[in-house]
């Protein structure tokens, strides 16, 4: 066990050191399909088309059947791209299966828009649906009527603006509304809105309009984004890139949840990341990437990390996102995010600032079991629950929540893991352990024994599935579809396993009468 702990610490250290390349993000069906569509020429991209076809599920759709709300965008995009690639092996069969899939699907936007709808759904889905209708005639597809007025209202606003500033949030979905390259300009990384799909679309329009001076920069960006997927296939791209603020912030925050933030094994790597964040943090906050708009979520987690490292960051960085006693992720967003307010609460408590209204909002946004499941950035209830428990307990050593603890223990599957879908996942099991780690500190001996038994079962499940330096595969983060920020998830998995191992050693020591 000691050897495994050392191996985990070594892998974590290397992950932190690597976080200077823009970030690692798993491949995206939606963005790859859109990039292939805008590339136009099948020649030279056969491997990417083959990859796209290979991702199709047995039922004809793309994306996880566990989370049907997030299957429309990748399926529409793949269908439209493959429909133009008929000569390729498997393309025609994939199109037929996808058509049947979409004809069978209930329309989640028939009457209203779900709180956890994918990013840009109001712009992207009606545009894809309209394109499919013109190409495929009277097929009985979902039509997403509840999104149409939202799209129209957004287009009216966009029509009043000649050019959006670099990094504006709406640039992330430029492929769904942009028609002229003059409405946007590539940022310093060569991207349009840190989106491969938007960048590929802008590049295609720039070439058509003869506006080619920036095309070389967008080509370099798309190649770098493709490398970030670690798929080894040219043209396969991620859902978002770069994530050079989000990736280190969430990784260090996760180490804190596992009690690893101050571990000497990471001291040098943490010092470098913290110095970079400190230099970049200003009164306007931070976004997921250096050249993207600031938001309350990334700003809050960055404030937490800086404070945990002993810095005194400017709490005013959150004020632009404050509406009453709540925080919006981006100004003008359609609905508030529970996890953004959880992170804002954690930051305010770490900084010693009043946060009664935010605390009340976080407490009030639970389900009947006392857990948090109303989340717009992550599909699993275990993610906001772990973070909420940490935020609510911050500065309150005697904080207890018997209802949430009971529900969390009950949610453990028979195999020892946790998961919001049909199977347990390593990432979600780690979140459960982070929450139990906080709760354990204020429990009586009987409660601690219950928790220890639960953790022992989780450890057994994790040990049976742990592989050194493995790439996470499960996509649980909400973008235009579900995606996987690979290093962030891997740090979560390793931190969870390390915590479970340490817990087991402590329990053994206590059972032998030794000090914990």
Coordinates of C-alpha atoms in Angstrom, one line a residue:
X1 CA 0.0 0.0 0.0
X2 CA 2.9 2.4 0.8
X3 CA 4.3 1.7 -2.7
X4 CA 1.0 2.5 -4.3
X5 CA 0.6 5.7 -2.3
X6 CA 4.1 6.8 -3.5
X7 CA 3.2 5.9 -7.1
X8 CA 0.0 8.0 -6.8
X9 CA 1.9 10.9 -5.5
X10 CA 4.4 10.7 -8.3
X11 CA 1.7 10.5 -11.0
X12 CA -0.1 13.5 -9.4
X13 CA 3.1 15.5 -9.3
X14 CA 3.8 14.8 -13.0
X15 CA 0.2 15.8 -13.9
X16 CA 0.7 19.2 -12.1
X17 CA 4.0 19.8 -13.9
X18 CA 2.5 19.1 -17.3
X19 CA -0.1 21.8 -16.9
X20 CA 1.6 24.3 -19.1
X21 CA 0.5 23.1 -22.5
X22 CA -3.0 24.5 -22.6
X23 CA -4.7 21.6 -21.0
X24 CA -5.7 18.0 -21.8
X25 CA -9.3 17.4 -23.0
X26 CA -10.8 14.2 -24.4
X27 CA -12.1 14.0 -28.0
X28 CA -15.5 15.5 -28.9
X29 CA -18.0 14.0 -31.3
X30 CA -19.8 17.3 -31.8
X31 CA -16.7 19.5 -32.4
X32 CA -15.0 16.8 -34.5
X33 CA -18.1 16.4 -36.7
X34 CA -18.4 20.2 -37.1
X35 CA -14.7 20.7 -37.9
X36 CA -14.9 17.9 -40.5
X37 CA -18.0 19.5 -42.0
X38 CA -16.4 22.9 -42.3
X39 CA -13.1 21.4 -43.6
X40 CA -15.2 20.1 -46.5
X41 CA -12.6 17.8 -48.1
X42 CA -12.8 14.2 -47.0
X43 CA -9.3 13.5 -48.4
X44 CA -6.7 13.5 -45.6
X45 CA -9.3 13.2 -42.9
X46 CA -10.4 9.5 -43.4
X47 CA -9.1 8.5 -40.0
X48 CA -11.1 11.2 -38.3
X49 CA -14.2 10.1 -40.2
X50 CA -13.6 6.5 -39.2
X51 CA -13.2 7.6 -35.5
X52 CA -16.5 9.5 -35.7
X53 CA -18.3 6.5 -37.1
X54 CA -16.8 4.3 -34.4
X55 CA -18.2 6.4 -31.7
X56 CA -21.8 5.7 -32.8
X57 CA -23.8 3.8 -30.2
X58 CA -25.7 0.6 -30.9
X59 CA -29.0 2.5 -30.9
X60 CA -27.8 4.8 -33.7
X61 CA -27.1 7.9 -31.6
X62 CA -23.9 9.4 -30.3
X63 CA -23.3 10.1 -26.6
X64 CA -24.1 8.2 -23.5
X65 CA -27.5 6.6 -23.3
X66 CA -27.4 7.3 -19.5
X67 CA -27.8 11.0 -20.2
X68 CA -30.1 11.5 -23.2
X69 CA -30.4 15.3 -22.9
X70 CA -26.8 15.5 -24.2
X71 CA -27.1 13.3 -27.2
X72 CA -28.9 15.7 -29.6
X73 CA -26.0 18.0 -30.6
X74 CA -23.4 15.2 -31.3
X75 CA -26.0 13.1 -33.1
X76 CA -27.2 16.0 -35.3
X77 CA -23.7 17.1 -36.0
X78 CA -22.4 13.6 -36.9
X79 CA -25.4 12.9 -39.1
X80 CA -25.0 16.1 -41.1
X81 CA -21.3 15.5 -41.5
X82 CA -21.5 11.8 -42.5
X83 CA -24.4 12.6 -44.9
X84 CA -21.9 14.5 -47.0
X85 CA -19.3 11.7 -46.8
X86 CA -21.4 8.9 -48.3
X87 CA -18.5 7.2 -50.2
X88 CA -16.6 6.5 -47.0
X89 CA -17.0 2.9 -45.6
X90 CA -19.8 2.8 -43.0
X91 CA -21.0 6.4 -43.5
X92 CA -24.3 5.5 -45.3
X93 CA -25.2 2.9 -42.6
X94 CA -24.3 5.4 -39.9
X95 CA -26.6 8.0 -41.4
X96 CA -29.5 5.6 -41.7
X97 CA -29.1 4.4 -38.0
X98 CA -28.8 8.0 -36.8
X99 CA -32.0 9.0 -38.7
X100 CA -33.9 6.2 -37.1
X101 CA -32.5 7.2 -33.7
X102 CA -33.6 10.8 -34.0
X103 CA -37.1 9.8 -35.3
X104 CA -37.6 7.8 -32.1
X105 CA -36.3 10.4 -29.6
X106 CA -38.6 12.4 -27.4
X107 CA -38.0 16.2 -27.7
X108 CA -36.7 17.5 -24.4
X109 CA -37.3 21.1 -25.7
X110 CA -40.9 20.6 -26.8
X111 CA -42.4 22.7 -24.1
X112 CA -39.6 24.2 -22.0
X113 CA -35.8 24.4 -21.6
X114 CA -34.3 22.1 -19.0
X115 CA -32.1 23.8 -16.3
X116 CA -29.1 21.7 -17.2
X117 CA -29.3 22.1 -21.0
X118 CA -26.0 21.9 -22.9
X119 CA -24.0 25.0 -23.5
X120 CA -25.3 27.0 -26.5
X121 CA -28.3 24.7 -27.0
X122 CA -30.6 27.6 -27.8
X123 CA -28.3 28.6 -30.7
X124 CA -26.9 25.2 -31.8
X125 CA -29.8 22.8 -31.8
X126 CA -32.3 24.9 -33.9
X127 CA -29.5 25.6 -36.4
X128 CA -28.7 21.9 -36.8
X129 CA -32.3 21.0 -36.9
X130 CA -33.0 23.5 -39.7
X131 CA -30.0 22.3 -41.7
X132 CA -31.2 18.7 -41.3
X133 CA -34.7 19.6 -42.4
X134 CA -33.5 21.2 -45.6
X135 CA -31.3 18.3 -46.4
X136 CA -33.4 15.3 -45.4
X137 CA -36.9 16.6 -46.2
X138 CA -39.9 15.6 -44.1
X139 CA -38.3 13.2 -41.7
X140 CA -40.1 13.4 -38.3
X141 CA -37.2 14.8 -36.2
X142 CA -37.5 16.6 -32.9
X143 CA -37.9 20.3 -33.7
X144 CA -37.0 21.9 -30.3
X145 CA -39.7 24.6 -30.4
X146 CA -39.0 25.9 -26.9
X147 CA -35.5 27.0 -28.1
X148 CA -36.6 29.0 -31.1
X149 CA -37.6 32.2 -29.2
X150 CA -34.3 32.1 -27.3
X151 CA -32.3 31.7 -30.5
X152 CA -34.2 34.6 -32.1
X153 CA -33.7 36.9 -29.2
X154 CA -30.0 36.1 -29.2
X155 CA -29.7 36.7 -32.9
X156 CA -31.4 40.1 -32.5
X157 CA -28.8 41.1 -29.9
X158 CA -26.0 39.9 -32.0
X159 CA -27.3 41.7 -35.0
X160 CA -26.9 45.0 -33.2
X161 CA -23.1 44.4 -32.6
X162 CA -20.6 44.7 -35.5
X163 CA -17.8 42.7 -33.9
X164 CA -17.7 40.8 -30.5
X165 CA -14.6 41.4 -28.4
X166 CA -12.1 38.6 -28.3
X167 CA -13.1 36.0 -25.6
X168 CA -16.8 37.0 -25.5
X169 CA -18.9 34.0 -24.3
X170 CA -21.1 34.0 -27.4
X171 CA -18.0 33.4 -29.6
X172 CA -17.9 29.9 -28.1
X173 CA -20.9 29.0 -30.3
X174 CA -20.0 31.1 -33.3
X175 CA -20.4 28.1 -35.6
X176 CA -24.2 28.3 -34.9
X177 CA -24.7 32.0 -35.7
X178 CA -21.7 33.5 -37.5
X179 CA -21.9 34.2 -41.2
X180 CA -19.2 36.8 -41.7
X181 CA -15.6 36.6 -40.4
X182 CA -15.8 40.3 -39.6
X183 CA -18.0 39.5 -36.5
X184 CA -15.0 37.9 -34.7
X185 CA -11.3 37.8 -34.7
X186 CA -9.0 34.9 -33.5
X187 CA -7.6 35.4 -30.1
X188 CA -3.9 35.2 -29.2
X189 CA -4.1 31.4 -29.3
X190 CA -5.7 31.5 -32.8
X191 CA -9.1 30.4 -31.5
X192 CA -12.6 31.7 -31.8
X193 CA -14.0 31.5 -28.3
X194 CA -11.7 28.6 -27.3
X195 CA -14.0 26.4 -29.4
X196 CA -12.6 24.1 -32.2
X197 CA -16.1 24.0 -33.9
X198 CA -16.4 27.8 -33.8
X199 CA -12.8 28.2 -35.0
X200 CA -13.2 25.7 -37.9
X201 CA -16.4 27.5 -38.9
X202 CA -14.8 31.0 -38.8
X203 CA -11.8 29.6 -40.9
X204 CA -14.2 28.3 -43.6
X205 CA -16.0 31.6 -43.8
X206 CA -12.7 33.5 -43.9
X207 CA -11.4 31.4 -46.8
X208 CA -14.7 31.9 -48.7
X209 CA -14.6 35.7 -48.1
X210 CA -11.0 35.9 -49.0
X211 CA -10.0 37.1 -45.5
X212 CA -7.0 34.8 -45.2
X213 CA -4.3 36.6 -43.2
X214 CA -5.5 34.9 -39.9
X215 CA -6.2 31.4 -41.4
X216 CA -2.7 30.2 -40.6
X217 CA -3.2 31.0 -36.9
X218 CA -6.5 29.1 -36.8
X219 CA -4.9 26.1 -38.5
X220 CA -2.1 26.1 -35.9
X221 CA -4.8 26.3 -33.2
X222 CA -6.8 23.4 -34.6
X223 CA -3.7 21.3 -34.8
X224 CA -2.8 22.1 -31.2
X225 CA -6.3 21.4 -30.0
X226 CA -6.3 18.0 -31.8
X227 CA -3.0 17.1 -30.0
X228 CA -4.7 18.0 -26.7
X229 CA -7.1 15.0 -27.2
X230 CA -4.2 12.6 -27.2
X231 CA -6.1 10.5 -29.8
X232 CA -3.3 10.6 -32.3
X233 CA -5.8 11.3 -35.1
X234 CA -5.5 14.5 -37.1
X235 CA -8.9 16.3 -37.2
X236 CA -10.2 14.8 -34.0
X237 CA -10.7 17.7 -31.7
X238 CA -11.9 18.5 -28.1
X239 CA -15.1 20.3 -27.0
X240 CA -13.1 23.2 -25.6
X241 CA -9.5 24.2 -25.6
X242 CA -7.3 25.7 -24.1
X243 CA -8.3 25.3 -20.5
X244 CA -5.1 26.8 -19.0
X245 CA -6.9 28.4 -16.0
X246 CA -9.6 25.8 -15.4
X247 CA -7.3 22.8 -15.4
X248 CA -4.8 23.9 -12.8
X249 CA -7.5 25.6 -10.6
X250 CA -9.8 22.6 -10.4
X251 CA -6.8 20.2 -9.9
X252 CA -5.4 22.2 -6.9
X253 CA -8.9 22.6 -5.5
X254 CA -9.4 18.8 -5.8
X255 CA -6.1 18.2 -3.9
X256 CA -7.5 20.4 -1.1
X257 CA -10.7 18.3 -1.0
X258 CA -8.5 15.2 -0.5
X259 CA -6.3 16.8 2.1
X260 CA -3.4 16.9 -0.3
X261 CA -3.0 20.6 -1.1
X262 CA 0.0 21.1 1.2
X263 CA 1.7 17.7 0.6
X264 CA 5.4 18.2 0.2
X265 CA 5.5 16.1 -2.9
X266 CA 3.8 18.8 -4.8
X267 CA 5.3 21.9 -3.2
X268 CA 7.3 23.0 -6.2
X269 CA 4.6 22.4 -8.8
X270 CA 1.9 24.1 -6.6
X271 CA 4.2 27.1 -6.1
X272 CA 4.6 27.6 -9.9
X273 CA 0.8 27.3 -10.5
X274 CA -0.1 29.6 -7.6
X275 CA 2.4 32.2 -8.8
X276 CA 0.9 32.2 -12.3
X277 CA -2.7 32.5 -10.9
X278 CA -1.6 35.3 -8.6
X279 CA -0.1 37.2 -11.5
X280 CA -3.1 36.7 -13.7
X281 CA -5.8 37.4 -11.1
X282 CA -7.1 41.0 -11.3
X283 CA -10.2 42.9 -10.2
X284 CA -12.1 41.4 -13.2
X285 CA -11.4 37.8 -12.3
X286 CA -10.5 34.8 -14.4
X287 CA -12.1 32.6 -17.1
X288 CA -11.4 29.0 -18.1
X289 CA -8.6 30.2 -20.4
X290 CA -6.3 33.2 -20.4
X291 CA -8.0 34.7 -23.5
X292 CA -11.6 34.0 -22.6
X293 CA -14.1 36.1 -20.6
X294 CA -13.9 36.0 -16.8
X295 CA -16.7 34.1 -15.0
X296 CA -17.7 33.6 -11.4
X297 CA -16.9 29.9 -11.3
X298 CA -13.3 30.0 -12.4
X299 CA -12.8 33.2 -10.4
X300 CA -14.2 31.6 -7.2
X301 CA -12.1 28.5 -7.5
X302 CA -9.0 30.5 -8.3
X303 CA -9.7 32.6 -5.2
X304 CA -10.0 29.5 -3.1
X305 CA -6.7 28.1 -4.4
X306 CA -4.8 31.4 -3.8
X307 CA -6.1 31.7 -0.3
X308 CA -5.3 28.1 0.5
X309 CA -1.7 28.9 -0.7
X310 CA -1.5 31.8 1.8
X311 CA -2.1 34.6 -0.7
X312 CA -4.5 37.5 -0.1
X313 CA -6.4 37.7 -3.5
X314 CA -8.9 40.5 -4.3
X315 CA -12.4 39.4 -3.4
X316 CA -13.7 42.3 -5.5
X317 CA -13.0 40.0 -8.5
X318 CA -16.3 38.4 -7.7
X319 CA -18.4 41.6 -7.5
X320 CA -19.1 41.9 -11.3
X321 CA -21.0 38.6 -11.0
X322 CA -23.0 39.4 -7.9
X323 CA -26.8 39.9 -8.3
X324 CA -28.3 40.5 -4.8
X325 CA -26.7 37.8 -2.7
X326 CA -26.2 35.3 -5.6
X327 CA -23.6 34.9 -8.3
X328 CA -24.1 34.4 -12.0
X329 CA -21.4 32.5 -13.9
X330 CA -21.5 35.0 -16.8
X331 CA -23.5 38.2 -16.8
X332 CA -26.8 37.7 -18.6
X333 CA -26.9 33.9 -18.3
X334 CA -30.2 32.2 -18.6
X335 CA -30.2 30.5 -15.2
X336 CA -27.9 30.5 -12.2
X337 CA -25.5 27.7 -11.5
X338 CA -25.6 25.9 -8.1
X339 CA -21.9 24.9 -8.2
X340 CA -20.9 28.4 -9.1
X341 CA -22.6 29.6 -5.9
X342 CA -21.1 26.8 -4.0
X343 CA -17.6 27.8 -5.1
X344 CA -18.3 31.5 -4.4
X345 CA -19.5 30.5 -0.9
X346 CA -16.3 28.5 -0.4
X347 CA -14.1 31.5 -1.6
X348 CA -16.0 34.0 0.6
X349 CA -15.7 31.8 3.7
X350 CA -12.0 31.2 3.1
X351 CA -11.5 35.0 2.7
X352 CA -13.5 35.7 5.9
X353 CA -16.2 37.6 4.0
X354 CA -20.0 37.6 4.8
X355 CA -21.9 35.1 2.7
X356 CA -25.2 34.5 4.4
X357 CA -27.3 34.9 1.3
X358 CA -25.1 32.6 -0.8
X359 CA -25.1 30.1 2.0
X360 CA -28.9 30.1 2.2
X361 CA -29.1 29.6 -1.6
X362 CA -26.7 26.6 -1.5
X363 CA -28.6 25.1 1.4
X364 CA -32.0 25.6 -0.3
X365 CA -30.9 24.0 -3.6
X366 CA -31.0 20.4 -2.5
X367 CA -33.3 17.5 -3.4
X368 CA -35.6 15.7 -1.0
X369 CA -32.7 13.5 0.1
X370 CA -30.5 16.5 1.1
X371 CA -28.1 16.2 -1.8
X372 CA -27.3 18.6 -4.7
X373 CA -28.5 17.5 -8.1
X374 CA -29.5 20.7 -9.9
X375 CA -26.3 21.4 -11.8
X376 CA -25.5 22.9 -15.2
X377 CA -21.8 22.2 -15.5
X378 CA -21.5 18.6 -14.5
X379 CA -24.0 15.8 -15.0
X380 CA -23.4 13.9 -11.8
X381 CA -25.0 14.9 -8.5
X382 CA -21.8 13.8 -6.7
X383 CA -19.8 16.7 -8.1
X384 CA -21.9 19.5 -6.5
X385 CA -22.5 17.5 -3.4
X386 CA -18.8 17.0 -2.6
X387 CA -18.1 20.7 -3.3
X388 CA -21.1 21.9 -1.3
X389 CA -20.2 19.8 1.8
X390 CA -16.7 21.3 1.7
X391 CA -18.0 24.8 1.3
X392 CA -20.6 24.6 4.0
X393 CA -18.2 23.1 6.5
X394 CA -15.5 25.7 5.8
X395 CA -14.8 27.5 9.0
X396 CA -17.4 25.5 10.9
X397 CA -15.7 22.5 12.5
X398 CA -18.9 21.2 14.1
X399 CA -20.9 21.3 10.9
X400 CA -23.0 18.2 10.5
X401 CA -25.7 17.0 8.0
X402 CA -27.1 13.7 9.0
X403 CA -29.6 13.7 6.1
X404 CA -26.9 14.2 3.4
X405 CA -24.6 11.6 5.1
X406 CA -27.4 9.0 5.2
X407 CA -28.3 9.6 1.5
X408 CA -24.6 9.5 0.4
X409 CA -24.0 6.2 2.2
X410 CA -27.2 4.7 0.8
X411 CA -26.3 5.7 -2.7
X412 CA -23.2 3.5 -2.7
X413 CA -23.7 0.7 -5.2
X414 CA -23.4 -3.0 -4.4
X415 CA -20.1 -3.0 -6.2
X416 CA -18.7 -0.4 -3.8
X417 CA -18.6 2.6 -6.2
X418 CA -20.9 5.5 -6.9
X419 CA -22.4 6.8 -10.1
X420 CA -25.2 8.9 -11.6
X421 CA -25.5 6.6 -14.6
X422 CA -26.0 2.9 -14.9
X423 CA -22.4 2.1 -13.7
X424 CA -20.1 3.4 -11.0
X425 CA -17.3 5.6 -12.2
X426 CA -13.9 6.3 -10.6
X427 CA -14.4 10.1 -10.8
X428 CA -17.8 10.0 -9.0
X429 CA -16.6 7.5 -6.4
X430 CA -13.8 10.0 -5.6
X431 CA -16.3 12.8 -5.1
X432 CA -18.2 10.6 -2.7
X433 CA -15.0 10.1 -0.7
X434 CA -14.3 13.8 -0.6
X435 CA -17.7 14.5 0.9
X436 CA -17.3 11.6 3.4
X437 CA -13.8 12.9 4.4
X438 CA -15.4 16.2 5.5
X439 CA -18.4 14.6 7.2
X440 CA -16.2 12.1 9.1
X441 CA -14.4 14.9 11.0
X442 CA -17.5 15.8 12.9
X443 CA -19.0 12.4 13.5
X444 CA -19.2 10.4 16.7
X445 CA -17.4 7.0 16.8
X446 CA -20.4 5.0 15.7
X447 CA -20.9 7.3 12.6
X448 CA -17.2 7.1 11.8
X449 CA -17.3 3.3 11.9
X450 CA -20.2 3.4 9.4
X451 CA -18.2 5.7 7.1
X452 CA -15.0 3.6 7.4
X453 CA -16.9 0.5 6.3
X454 CA -18.3 2.3 3.3
X455 CA -14.8 3.6 2.4
X456 CA -13.3 0.1 2.7
X457 CA -15.8 -1.1 0.1
X458 CA -15.0 1.8 -2.1
X459 CA -11.3 1.2 -1.8
X460 CA -11.7 -2.4 -2.8
X461 CA -13.7 -1.3 -5.9
X462 CA -11.0 1.3 -6.8
X463 CA -8.1 -1.0 -6.3
X464 CA -9.6 -3.5 -8.7
X465 CA -9.9 -0.8 -11.4
X466 CA -6.8 1.3 -10.9
X467 CA -4.3 1.4 -13.7
X468 CA -1.2 3.7 -13.6
X469 CA -1.2 6.6 -16.0
X470 CA -4.5 5.6 -17.4
X471 CA -6.5 8.2 -19.5
X472 CA -10.1 8.7 -18.1
X473 CA -12.7 7.9 -20.6
X474 CA -16.1 8.8 -19.0
X475 CA -17.5 12.1 -20.0
X476 CA -19.5 13.8 -17.3
X477 CA -18.8 17.5 -17.7
X478 CA -21.4 19.6 -19.5
X479 CA -20.3 21.6 -22.6
X480 CA -22.1 21.5 -25.9
X481 CA -22.1 17.8 -25.2
X482 CA -20.7 15.8 -22.3
X483 CA -16.9 16.0 -22.3
X484 CA -13.9 14.9 -20.2
X485 CA -11.2 17.4 -19.0
X486 CA -8.7 14.5 -18.9
X487 CA -6.1 15.8 -16.4
X488 CA -8.7 17.3 -14.1
X489 CA -10.6 14.0 -13.9
X490 CA -7.3 12.0 -13.5
X491 CA -6.3 14.2 -10.6
X492 CA -9.7 13.6 -9.1
X493 CA -9.4 9.8 -9.5
X494 CA -5.9 9.6 -8.0
X495 CA -6.7 12.0 -5.1
X496 CA -9.8 9.8 -4.3
X497 CA -7.7 6.6 -4.3
X498 CA -5.0 8.2 -2.2
X499 CA -7.6 9.4 0.3
X500 CA -9.1 5.9 0.5
X501 CA -5.7 4.3 1.1
X502 CA -4.8 6.8 3.8
X503 CA -8.2 6.2 5.4
X504 CA -7.6 2.4 5.5
X505 CA -4.3 2.8 7.1
X506 CA -5.8 5.2 9.8
X507 CA -8.6 2.7 10.6
X508 CA -6.0 -0.1 11.0
X509 CA -3.9 2.1 13.3
X510 CA -6.9 3.0 15.4
X511 CA -8.0 -0.6 15.6
X512 CA -4.6 -1.5 16.9
X513 CA -4.8 1.3 19.5
X514 CA -2.3 3.5 17.8
X515 CA -2.7 7.2 17.2
X516 CA -4.4 8.1 13.9

